[in-house]
Amino acid sequence: MKYLCLVYANENELHSLPDSPQDSECMAYATALHESGVLVAGEALEPVRTATTVRVRNNELLITDGPFAETKEQLAGFYLIEAKDLNHAIRKAAGIPPARVGSIEIRPVRELQTD
Amino acid sequence: MPDRFDQQSLNAFYQQESRRVLATLIRLLGDFDLAEDAMQEAFTAAWHQWPQAGIPANPYSWLVSTGRFKAIDLLRKRSRLQARETAWLEQQELLSDAENFAEPTGFIEDDRLRLIFTCCHPALSKEARVALTLREVCGLTTEAIARTFLVTPSTLAQRIVRARQKIRTANIPYEIPDQTIFAERLQSVLQVIYLVFNEGYSSLLPAAAGTPDLASEAIRLTRLLHELHTDDEINGLLALMLLQESRRATRVTENGDLILLEDQDRSLWNAELIGEGVSRVQEAWAAGNPGFYSLQAAIAALHAEAASAQDTDWHEISGIYTLLLNRYPSPVIALNRAIAVAMHEGAQAGIDLITPLIERELANYHYAYAARAKLYRQCGNTDAAKADYGKALNLSDREAEKAFLQAQLRAL
């Protein structure tokens, strides 16, 4: 089944801590996940200050500057993976390099009923 | 197995067998709720049929097999079957009922171990792990667990429902973790068991009617775990709990006041539990790499074997605390080490070690002030002792501890 691994970290520290991963290391991990058939999709995100939030209320479009939630840690990227079960997903998430400086939230993907 | 069908033997049989049957049904059905319902129905069928038909040669297999058919019935009854479940149902009906579970005994034992690891999975909250383990592995009723933890049965039932939902939705596997993560996952299991034990042990009142004695439950659970899987740390935890349990009757006065280790009547310590605890510590240490619980068990064993507080091998105890502190750094372990050091190097040595802890991590920890107060008193520094006991009193929130601290203050 599919799991979304959300990478959260404090943006200001993400690249400046002694344990911070370099882009090349993140690329290498994503490539390895892809080659082993685990990675469905994954991207790093531009910083939160580039975010725009959209809501529709009473048919009216509301647009606000910034992320959905102001938090100490920000969504920095995501991996959509195909894993056997939660243990498998945890193992793969633990290998995501920013896990050392931030947190990885693992969310099972809900399969929508189509019929 | 009961040879007569009186209520008592039936209850005993249920207590003993229902957890094994449940563990296997969860593996076969892949669903905690369905397995629980199916298990209950299988036992109900047994109570109706066995008095006439006689007890089957293998009651466990009979119950699992019946449970499986009951599960199919239950799924049929649920009006809107989803496609996936229907497919599963068809597949199950094609299978002959004999093979899938009638494996050698090892498989049954594996199912129970699987159940323990699933209930103690670190992706569940600590409260959920405790509740689920007591419910599914120990077979305690929701009401009894709720009474013990002073929550309403509906709150506890909710907690269990959510945990089962997370197991299903997040697909927490029903498996014994593989070798690479086994040790780490075992820590979570041992932690849950020790939480259960401490909940029972630290309660100063005897267990109320209708509530389980959690300390005994935890010991029973660890014995089961040790049967299912040999491991030095499981043995170490068992030793630690047996040694603590050996002193339980002597740690409170009739009025519910705390009695310190040094003031306890050692003649009332349970010699049988101490004997088993000590030999298990030796076993756990024999492999040469004692872990968190084995190290603490060794300290408990040194206390248990000493004729008095003065005769205790404090030098050895502070040595083991140093090992513990190096491998599992924690300010509380540092505090315990300081107290042990004070016992053989003198009160001032202890004060020197405790003061920096109070200045940093333990500023709000009442045991730290109480410990330093005692050492100040030994040094003759009554004012400092009074000040520390006063701080400890302010920080404590348990009545028995407050009474104890007030008595110490009055004695100064």
Coordinates of C-alpha atoms in Angstrom, one line a residue:
Chain A
M1 CA 0.0 0.0 0.0
K2 CA 1.0 3.6 -0.4
Y3 CA 2.4 5.8 2.4
L4 CA 3.1 9.5 2.2
C5 CA 6.3 10.5 4.1
L6 CA 6.1 14.1 4.9
V7 CA 9.4 15.7 5.7
Y8 CA 9.1 18.4 8.4
A9 CA 12.0 20.6 9.5
N10 CA 12.8 24.0 10.8
E11 CA 13.6 25.7 7.4
N12 CA 16.1 28.0 9.0
E13 CA 18.2 25.1 10.3
L14 CA 17.5 22.5 7.7
H15 CA 20.7 23.2 5.8
S16 CA 22.9 24.6 8.5
L17 CA 23.1 22.0 11.2
P18 CA 26.2 19.7 11.5
D19 CA 24.0 16.7 10.6
S20 CA 22.2 18.5 7.8
P21 CA 22.0 16.5 4.5
Q22 CA 23.4 17.9 1.3
D23 CA 21.2 17.9 -1.8
S24 CA 23.4 15.2 -3.4
E25 CA 22.7 12.8 -0.5
C26 CA 18.9 13.4 -0.7
M27 CA 19.1 12.7 -4.5
A28 CA 21.0 9.5 -3.9
Y29 CA 18.5 8.3 -1.4
A30 CA 15.6 9.1 -3.7
T31 CA 17.3 7.3 -6.6
A32 CA 17.9 4.2 -4.4
L33 CA 14.3 4.2 -3.4
H34 CA 13.3 4.5 -7.0
E35 CA 15.5 1.7 -8.2
S36 CA 14.2 -0.7 -5.5
G37 CA 10.7 0.0 -6.7
V38 CA 9.6 1.7 -3.5
L39 CA 9.4 5.4 -4.6
V40 CA 6.2 6.4 -6.3
A41 CA 6.9 10.2 -6.3
G42 CA 9.0 12.6 -4.2
E43 CA 10.0 16.2 -4.3
A44 CA 11.6 18.8 -2.2
L45 CA 9.6 22.0 -1.7
E46 CA 10.5 25.7 -2.0
P47 CA 10.4 27.4 1.4
V48 CA 7.1 28.2 3.2
R49 CA 7.3 31.9 2.3
T50 CA 6.5 30.9 -1.3
A51 CA 3.3 29.1 -0.2
T52 CA -0.2 30.2 -1.0
T53 CA -3.3 28.8 0.7
V54 CA -6.6 28.5 -1.1
R55 CA -10.0 27.9 0.4
V56 CA -13.5 27.9 -1.1
R57 CA -16.3 29.1 1.2
N58 CA -19.8 29.6 0.0
N59 CA -18.5 29.4 -3.6
E60 CA -16.1 32.2 -2.8
L61 CA -12.5 31.7 -3.4
L62 CA -10.3 32.9 -0.5
I63 CA -6.6 33.2 -1.1
T64 CA -4.1 33.8 1.7
D65 CA -0.4 34.2 1.7
G66 CA 1.6 31.6 3.6
P67 CA 1.2 28.0 4.6
F68 CA -2.0 26.3 6.0
A69 CA -0.5 26.3 9.5
E70 CA 2.2 28.4 11.1
T71 CA 4.4 26.0 12.9
K72 CA 7.9 25.8 14.2
E73 CA 8.7 23.1 11.7
Q74 CA 7.7 23.4 8.1
L75 CA 6.8 20.9 5.3
A76 CA 10.1 20.7 3.4
G77 CA 9.3 17.9 1.0
F78 CA 7.6 14.6 0.6
Y79 CA 8.1 11.0 -0.6
L80 CA 5.2 8.9 -1.8
I81 CA 6.3 5.3 -1.4
E82 CA 4.9 1.9 -1.9
A83 CA 5.5 -0.3 1.2
K84 CA 4.5 -3.7 2.4
D85 CA 3.3 -2.4 5.7
L86 CA 4.0 0.2 8.4
N87 CA 7.2 -1.5 9.5
H88 CA 8.5 -1.4 5.9
A89 CA 7.5 2.3 5.6
I90 CA 9.2 3.2 8.9
R91 CA 12.4 1.6 7.7
K92 CA 12.3 3.6 4.5
A93 CA 11.4 6.8 6.3
A94 CA 14.2 6.4 8.8
G95 CA 16.6 6.5 5.8
I96 CA 15.4 9.9 4.5
P97 CA 18.4 12.1 5.2
P98 CA 16.5 15.1 6.8
A99 CA 15.2 12.6 9.5
R100 CA 18.4 13.5 11.3
V101 CA 17.5 17.2 11.7
G102 CA 13.7 17.2 11.3
S103 CA 10.8 14.7 11.5
I104 CA 9.1 12.5 9.0
E105 CA 5.4 12.0 9.4
I106 CA 4.2 8.8 7.8
R107 CA 0.6 8.8 6.6
P108 CA -1.1 5.8 5.0
V109 CA -2.8 6.9 1.7
R110 CA -6.5 6.3 1.7
E111 CA -7.8 4.6 -1.4
L112 CA -10.8 6.5 -2.6
Q113 CA -13.8 4.5 -3.7
T114 CA -14.4 5.2 -7.3
D115 CA -17.6 3.4 -8.2
Chain B
M1 CA -8.6 -28.8 30.0
P2 CA -11.6 -29.3 32.3
D3 CA -12.9 -32.8 32.5
R4 CA -16.1 -31.6 34.2
F5 CA -18.1 -28.6 33.0
D6 CA -18.4 -26.6 36.2
Q7 CA -18.3 -22.9 36.0
Q8 CA -14.9 -22.6 37.7
S9 CA -13.0 -25.0 35.4
L10 CA -14.7 -23.4 32.4
N11 CA -13.5 -20.0 33.5
A12 CA -10.0 -21.3 34.1
F13 CA -10.0 -22.9 30.7
Y14 CA -11.2 -19.8 29.1
Q15 CA -8.5 -17.7 30.8
Q16 CA -5.8 -20.0 29.6
E17 CA -6.9 -20.8 26.1
S18 CA -8.8 -17.8 24.9
R19 CA -5.6 -15.7 24.4
R20 CA -3.9 -18.4 22.3
V21 CA -7.1 -18.9 20.2
L22 CA -7.4 -15.1 19.8
A23 CA -3.8 -14.7 18.7
T24 CA -4.2 -17.3 16.0
L25 CA -7.5 -16.0 14.8
I26 CA -6.0 -12.5 14.4
R27 CA -3.3 -14.0 12.2
L28 CA -5.9 -15.9 10.1
L29 CA -8.5 -13.2 9.9
G30 CA -6.2 -10.1 9.9
D31 CA -8.6 -8.1 12.0
F32 CA -8.7 -7.7 15.8
D33 CA -12.4 -6.9 16.1
L34 CA -13.5 -9.8 13.9
A35 CA -11.1 -12.2 15.6
E36 CA -12.4 -11.1 19.1
D37 CA -16.1 -11.7 18.0
A38 CA -15.2 -15.0 16.4
M39 CA -13.4 -16.2 19.4
Q40 CA -16.3 -15.4 21.7
E41 CA -18.7 -17.2 19.4
A42 CA -16.4 -20.2 19.3
F43 CA -16.3 -20.5 23.1
T44 CA -20.0 -20.1 23.3
A45 CA -20.4 -23.0 20.8
A46 CA -18.0 -25.0 22.9
W47 CA -20.0 -24.5 26.0
H48 CA -23.1 -25.7 24.2
Q49 CA -21.6 -28.7 22.4
W50 CA -18.9 -30.1 24.6
P51 CA -21.1 -31.3 27.4
Q52 CA -23.0 -33.6 25.0
A53 CA -20.4 -34.3 22.3
G54 CA -17.4 -34.6 24.7
I55 CA -14.3 -32.5 24.6
P56 CA -12.4 -32.7 21.3
A57 CA -9.0 -34.2 21.2
N58 CA -7.4 -30.9 20.3
P59 CA -9.6 -28.2 21.9
Y60 CA -7.3 -25.4 20.6
S61 CA -7.7 -26.5 17.0
W62 CA -11.4 -27.0 17.5
L63 CA -11.8 -23.5 18.8
V64 CA -9.7 -22.0 16.0
S65 CA -11.6 -23.9 13.3
T66 CA -15.0 -23.0 14.8
G67 CA -13.9 -19.4 15.2
R68 CA -13.0 -19.3 11.6
F69 CA -16.4 -20.5 10.4
K70 CA -18.0 -18.1 12.9
A71 CA -16.0 -15.3 11.3
I72 CA -17.4 -16.2 7.9
D73 CA -20.9 -16.2 9.3
L74 CA -20.3 -12.8 10.9
L75 CA -19.0 -11.4 7.6
R76 CA -22.1 -12.8 5.8
K77 CA -24.4 -11.2 8.3
R78 CA -22.8 -7.8 7.8
S79 CA -25.3 -6.6 5.2
R80 CA -23.0 -4.6 2.8
L81 CA -20.1 -6.8 2.1
Q82 CA -17.3 -5.0 0.3
A83 CA -15.8 -6.6 -2.7
R84 CA -12.5 -7.3 -1.0
E85 CA -14.2 -9.1 1.9
T86 CA -16.4 -11.1 -0.5
A87 CA -13.3 -12.3 -2.4
W88 CA -11.6 -13.2 0.9
L89 CA -14.7 -15.1 2.0
E90 CA -14.8 -17.1 -1.2
Q91 CA -11.1 -17.9 -0.8
Q92 CA -11.6 -19.0 2.8
E93 CA -14.5 -21.3 1.9
L94 CA -12.3 -23.0 -0.8
L95 CA -9.7 -23.7 1.8
S96 CA -10.1 -26.9 3.7
D97 CA -10.4 -26.1 7.4
A98 CA -7.7 -28.4 8.6
E99 CA -4.4 -27.0 7.4
N100 CA -3.9 -23.4 7.9
F101 CA -3.7 -23.4 11.7
A102 CA -2.9 -26.9 12.6
E103 CA 0.8 -26.3 12.5
P104 CA 3.1 -27.7 15.1
T105 CA 3.1 -26.0 18.5
G106 CA 5.8 -23.5 17.5
F107 CA 3.2 -21.7 15.4
I108 CA 0.8 -21.2 18.3
E109 CA 3.6 -19.7 20.4
D110 CA 4.6 -17.5 17.5
D111 CA 1.0 -16.2 17.3
R112 CA 1.2 -15.2 20.9
L113 CA 4.5 -13.4 20.4
R114 CA 3.1 -11.7 17.4
L115 CA 0.2 -10.5 19.4
I116 CA 2.5 -9.0 22.1
F117 CA 4.7 -7.2 19.5
T118 CA 1.7 -5.8 17.7
C119 CA 0.0 -4.5 20.9
C120 CA 3.3 -2.9 21.9
H121 CA 4.1 -1.4 18.5
P122 CA 5.9 2.0 19.1
A123 CA 3.6 3.6 16.4
L124 CA 0.8 3.4 19.0
S125 CA 0.6 5.8 21.9
K126 CA 1.9 4.6 25.2
E127 CA -1.5 4.6 26.8
A128 CA -2.9 2.6 23.9
R129 CA 0.0 0.1 24.1
V130 CA -0.7 -0.5 27.8
A131 CA -4.5 -0.8 27.3
L132 CA -4.2 -3.0 24.3
T133 CA -1.7 -5.4 25.9
L134 CA -3.8 -5.8 29.0
R135 CA -6.9 -6.4 27.0
E136 CA -5.6 -8.6 24.2
V137 CA -2.6 -10.4 25.7
C138 CA -3.6 -10.6 29.3
G139 CA -7.3 -10.9 28.6
L140 CA -8.4 -8.4 31.2
T141 CA -11.8 -6.9 30.7
T142 CA -12.2 -3.3 29.6
E143 CA -14.0 -2.5 32.8
A144 CA -11.2 -3.8 35.0
I145 CA -8.5 -2.0 33.1
A146 CA -10.6 1.3 33.2
R147 CA -11.0 0.9 37.0
T148 CA -7.3 0.4 37.5
F149 CA -6.3 3.5 35.5
L150 CA -9.2 5.6 36.9
V151 CA -10.8 6.4 33.6
T152 CA -14.3 5.6 32.5
P153 CA -14.9 2.3 30.6
S154 CA -16.0 4.3 27.6
T155 CA -12.8 6.3 27.5
L156 CA -10.8 3.1 27.7
A157 CA -12.9 1.4 25.1
Q158 CA -12.4 4.3 22.8
R159 CA -8.6 4.1 23.3
I160 CA -8.7 0.4 22.3
V161 CA -11.0 1.0 19.3
R162 CA -8.6 3.8 18.1
A163 CA -5.6 1.6 18.5
R164 CA -7.2 -1.3 16.6
Q165 CA -8.2 1.2 13.9
K166 CA -4.7 2.4 13.6
I167 CA -3.4 -1.1 13.4
R168 CA -5.7 -1.8 10.5
T169 CA -5.6 1.6 8.7
A170 CA -1.8 2.2 8.9
N171 CA -1.3 -1.6 8.3
I172 CA 0.8 -2.3 11.3
P173 CA 1.9 -5.9 10.5
Y174 CA 1.0 -8.8 12.7
E175 CA 4.5 -10.2 12.9
I176 CA 7.5 -10.8 15.0
P177 CA 10.0 -8.1 13.9
D178 CA 12.9 -9.3 12.0
Q179 CA 16.4 -9.6 13.4
T180 CA 17.5 -6.1 12.4
I181 CA 14.9 -4.3 14.5
F182 CA 14.1 -7.0 17.0
A183 CA 16.1 -5.6 19.9
E184 CA 14.7 -2.1 19.4
R185 CA 11.1 -3.4 19.3
L186 CA 11.7 -5.6 22.3
Q187 CA 12.6 -2.4 24.2
S188 CA 9.1 -1.1 23.5
V189 CA 7.5 -4.4 24.7
L190 CA 9.6 -4.3 27.9
Q191 CA 8.8 -0.7 28.5
V192 CA 5.1 -1.4 28.3
I193 CA 5.4 -4.3 30.8
Y194 CA 7.5 -2.2 33.2
L195 CA 4.9 0.6 33.0
V196 CA 2.2 -1.9 33.9
F197 CA 4.3 -3.2 36.8
N198 CA 5.1 0.2 38.2
E199 CA 1.4 1.2 38.0
G200 CA 0.7 -1.7 40.3
Y201 CA 3.8 -1.4 42.4
S202 CA 3.7 2.3 43.1
S203 CA 0.1 2.2 44.2
L204 CA 0.3 2.3 48.0
L205 CA -3.2 0.9 48.4
P206 CA -4.0 -2.8 48.0
A207 CA -5.8 -3.5 44.7
A208 CA -9.5 -2.7 45.1
A209 CA -12.1 -5.5 44.5
G210 CA -12.5 -6.2 40.8
T211 CA -9.3 -4.6 39.7
P212 CA -6.4 -6.7 38.7
D213 CA -3.1 -6.7 40.5
L214 CA -1.0 -5.1 37.8
A215 CA 2.3 -6.0 39.3
S216 CA 1.4 -9.7 39.2
E217 CA 0.0 -9.3 35.7
A218 CA 3.3 -7.8 34.5
I219 CA 5.3 -10.6 36.1
R220 CA 3.0 -13.2 34.5
L221 CA 3.3 -11.5 31.1
T222 CA 7.1 -11.4 31.4
R223 CA 7.2 -15.1 32.3
L224 CA 5.1 -15.8 29.1
L225 CA 7.4 -13.6 27.0
H226 CA 10.4 -15.4 28.4
E227 CA 8.8 -18.8 27.5
L228 CA 8.2 -17.6 24.0
H229 CA 11.6 -16.0 23.4
T230 CA 14.8 -16.4 25.3
D231 CA 16.6 -13.1 25.8
D232 CA 18.8 -11.8 28.6
E233 CA 17.0 -8.5 28.9
I234 CA 13.6 -10.3 29.3
N235 CA 15.2 -12.3 32.1
G236 CA 16.7 -9.1 33.5
L237 CA 13.3 -7.4 33.6
L238 CA 11.8 -10.4 35.2
A239 CA 14.5 -10.4 37.9
L240 CA 14.1 -6.7 38.5
M241 CA 10.3 -7.1 39.0
L242 CA 10.6 -10.2 41.2
L243 CA 13.2 -8.4 43.4
Q244 CA 11.0 -5.3 43.8
E245 CA 7.9 -7.4 44.3
S246 CA 9.7 -9.2 47.2
R247 CA 9.7 -6.0 49.2
R248 CA 6.2 -4.8 48.3
A249 CA 4.5 -5.8 51.6
T250 CA 7.1 -3.9 53.6
R251 CA 7.2 -0.5 51.9
V252 CA 4.1 1.0 53.4
T253 CA 2.8 1.3 57.0
E254 CA -0.7 0.2 58.0
N255 CA -1.7 3.9 57.7
G256 CA -0.4 4.0 54.1
D257 CA 2.8 5.9 55.0
L258 CA 6.0 5.2 53.0
I259 CA 8.8 3.2 54.6
L260 CA 12.2 3.8 53.1
L261 CA 14.3 0.9 52.0
E262 CA 16.7 1.3 54.9
D263 CA 13.9 1.2 57.4
Q264 CA 12.0 -1.8 56.0
D265 CA 11.7 -5.0 58.0
R266 CA 14.0 -7.2 55.9
S267 CA 12.8 -10.4 57.7
L268 CA 9.4 -9.8 55.9
W269 CA 11.0 -9.7 52.4
N270 CA 9.8 -12.6 50.3
A271 CA 12.8 -15.0 50.3
E272 CA 11.4 -17.1 47.5
L273 CA 11.1 -14.2 45.1
I274 CA 14.5 -13.0 46.1
G275 CA 16.0 -16.4 45.4
E276 CA 14.5 -16.6 41.9
G277 CA 15.3 -12.9 41.2
V278 CA 19.0 -13.3 42.1
S279 CA 19.5 -16.4 40.0
R280 CA 17.8 -14.8 37.1
V281 CA 20.2 -11.8 37.4
Q282 CA 23.1 -14.1 37.3
E283 CA 21.7 -15.8 34.2
A284 CA 21.1 -12.4 32.6
W285 CA 24.6 -11.3 33.3
A286 CA 26.2 -14.5 32.2
A287 CA 26.1 -13.5 28.6
G288 CA 28.4 -10.6 29.5
N289 CA 26.5 -7.6 28.1
P290 CA 23.8 -6.7 30.6
G291 CA 21.2 -4.2 29.3
F292 CA 19.1 -1.5 31.0
Y293 CA 16.9 -3.9 33.0
S294 CA 19.6 -6.4 33.8
L295 CA 21.8 -3.6 35.3
Q296 CA 19.0 -2.3 37.5
A297 CA 18.1 -5.9 38.5
A298 CA 21.7 -6.4 39.7
I299 CA 21.3 -3.3 41.9
A300 CA 18.1 -4.6 43.3
A301 CA 19.8 -8.0 43.9
L302 CA 22.5 -6.3 46.0
H303 CA 19.9 -4.6 48.1
A304 CA 17.9 -7.8 48.5
E305 CA 20.9 -9.8 49.7
A306 CA 22.2 -7.3 52.2
A307 CA 21.4 -7.9 55.9
S308 CA 20.9 -4.2 56.5
A309 CA 21.3 -0.8 54.8
Q310 CA 24.8 -0.5 56.3
D311 CA 25.8 -3.9 55.2
T312 CA 24.9 -3.1 51.6
D313 CA 27.7 -3.2 49.0
W314 CA 27.3 0.5 48.1
H315 CA 30.7 0.5 46.3
E316 CA 29.4 -2.2 43.9
I317 CA 26.1 -0.4 43.6
S318 CA 27.6 2.9 42.6
G319 CA 29.8 1.1 40.2
I320 CA 26.8 -0.4 38.4
Y321 CA 25.1 3.0 38.4
T322 CA 28.2 4.4 36.7
L323 CA 27.7 1.7 34.0
L324 CA 24.1 2.5 33.7
L325 CA 24.8 6.2 33.4
N326 CA 27.4 5.7 30.7
R327 CA 25.0 3.6 28.5
Y328 CA 21.7 5.2 29.3
P329 CA 22.4 8.8 30.5
S330 CA 19.6 10.2 32.6
P331 CA 19.6 12.8 35.4
V332 CA 17.5 10.4 37.6
I333 CA 20.0 7.7 37.3
A334 CA 22.7 10.3 38.1
L335 CA 20.8 11.1 41.2
N336 CA 20.5 7.5 42.3
R337 CA 24.2 7.1 41.7
A338 CA 24.9 10.2 43.9
I339 CA 22.9 8.6 46.7
A340 CA 24.9 5.4 46.4
V341 CA 28.2 7.3 46.4
A342 CA 27.1 9.2 49.5
M343 CA 26.5 5.8 51.3
H344 CA 30.2 4.9 51.0
E345 CA 32.1 8.1 50.5
G346 CA 30.1 10.3 52.9
A347 CA 27.3 12.8 52.7
Q348 CA 29.3 15.6 51.4
A349 CA 30.4 13.6 48.3
G350 CA 26.7 13.0 47.6
I351 CA 25.8 16.7 48.0
D352 CA 28.5 17.7 45.6
L353 CA 27.0 15.4 43.0
I354 CA 23.4 16.3 43.6
T355 CA 23.8 20.1 43.6
P356 CA 24.7 20.4 39.9
L357 CA 21.8 18.1 39.0
I358 CA 19.3 20.3 40.9
E359 CA 20.8 23.4 39.3
R360 CA 20.1 21.9 35.8
E361 CA 17.7 19.1 34.9
L362 CA 16.2 18.2 38.3
A363 CA 15.1 21.7 39.5
N364 CA 11.5 20.5 39.8
Y365 CA 12.1 17.0 40.9
H366 CA 11.1 16.6 44.6
Y367 CA 13.1 13.4 45.1
A368 CA 16.3 15.3 44.4
Y369 CA 15.6 17.9 47.1
A370 CA 14.5 15.2 49.6
A371 CA 17.7 13.2 48.9
R372 CA 19.9 16.3 49.4
A373 CA 18.0 17.3 52.5
K374 CA 18.8 14.0 54.1
L375 CA 22.5 14.4 53.3
Y376 CA 22.5 18.0 54.7
R377 CA 21.0 16.6 57.9
Q378 CA 23.7 14.0 58.2
C379 CA 26.3 16.8 57.9
G380 CA 24.6 18.7 60.6
N381 CA 23.4 21.5 58.3
T382 CA 19.9 21.8 59.6
D383 CA 19.0 25.0 57.9
A384 CA 19.9 23.7 54.4
A385 CA 18.0 20.4 55.2
K386 CA 14.9 22.4 56.2
A387 CA 15.0 24.4 53.1
D388 CA 15.3 21.3 50.8
Y389 CA 12.6 19.4 52.6
G390 CA 10.4 22.5 52.2
K391 CA 11.0 22.6 48.5
A392 CA 10.4 18.8 48.1
L393 CA 7.1 19.3 50.0
N394 CA 6.0 22.0 47.6
L395 CA 6.8 19.9 44.5
S396 CA 5.3 16.6 45.7
D397 CA 1.7 15.8 44.8
R398 CA 1.2 12.5 46.4
E399 CA -0.4 12.5 49.9
A400 CA 1.8 9.6 51.3
E401 CA 4.9 11.4 50.2
K402 CA 3.8 14.8 51.6
A403 CA 3.1 13.1 55.0
F404 CA 6.6 11.5 54.9
L405 CA 8.3 14.8 54.1
Q406 CA 6.3 16.6 56.8
A407 CA 7.4 14.0 59.4
Q408 CA 11.1 14.6 58.3
L409 CA 10.7 18.3 58.7
R410 CA 9.2 17.9 62.2
A411 CA 12.1 15.6 63.2
L412 CA 14.7 18.3 62.4

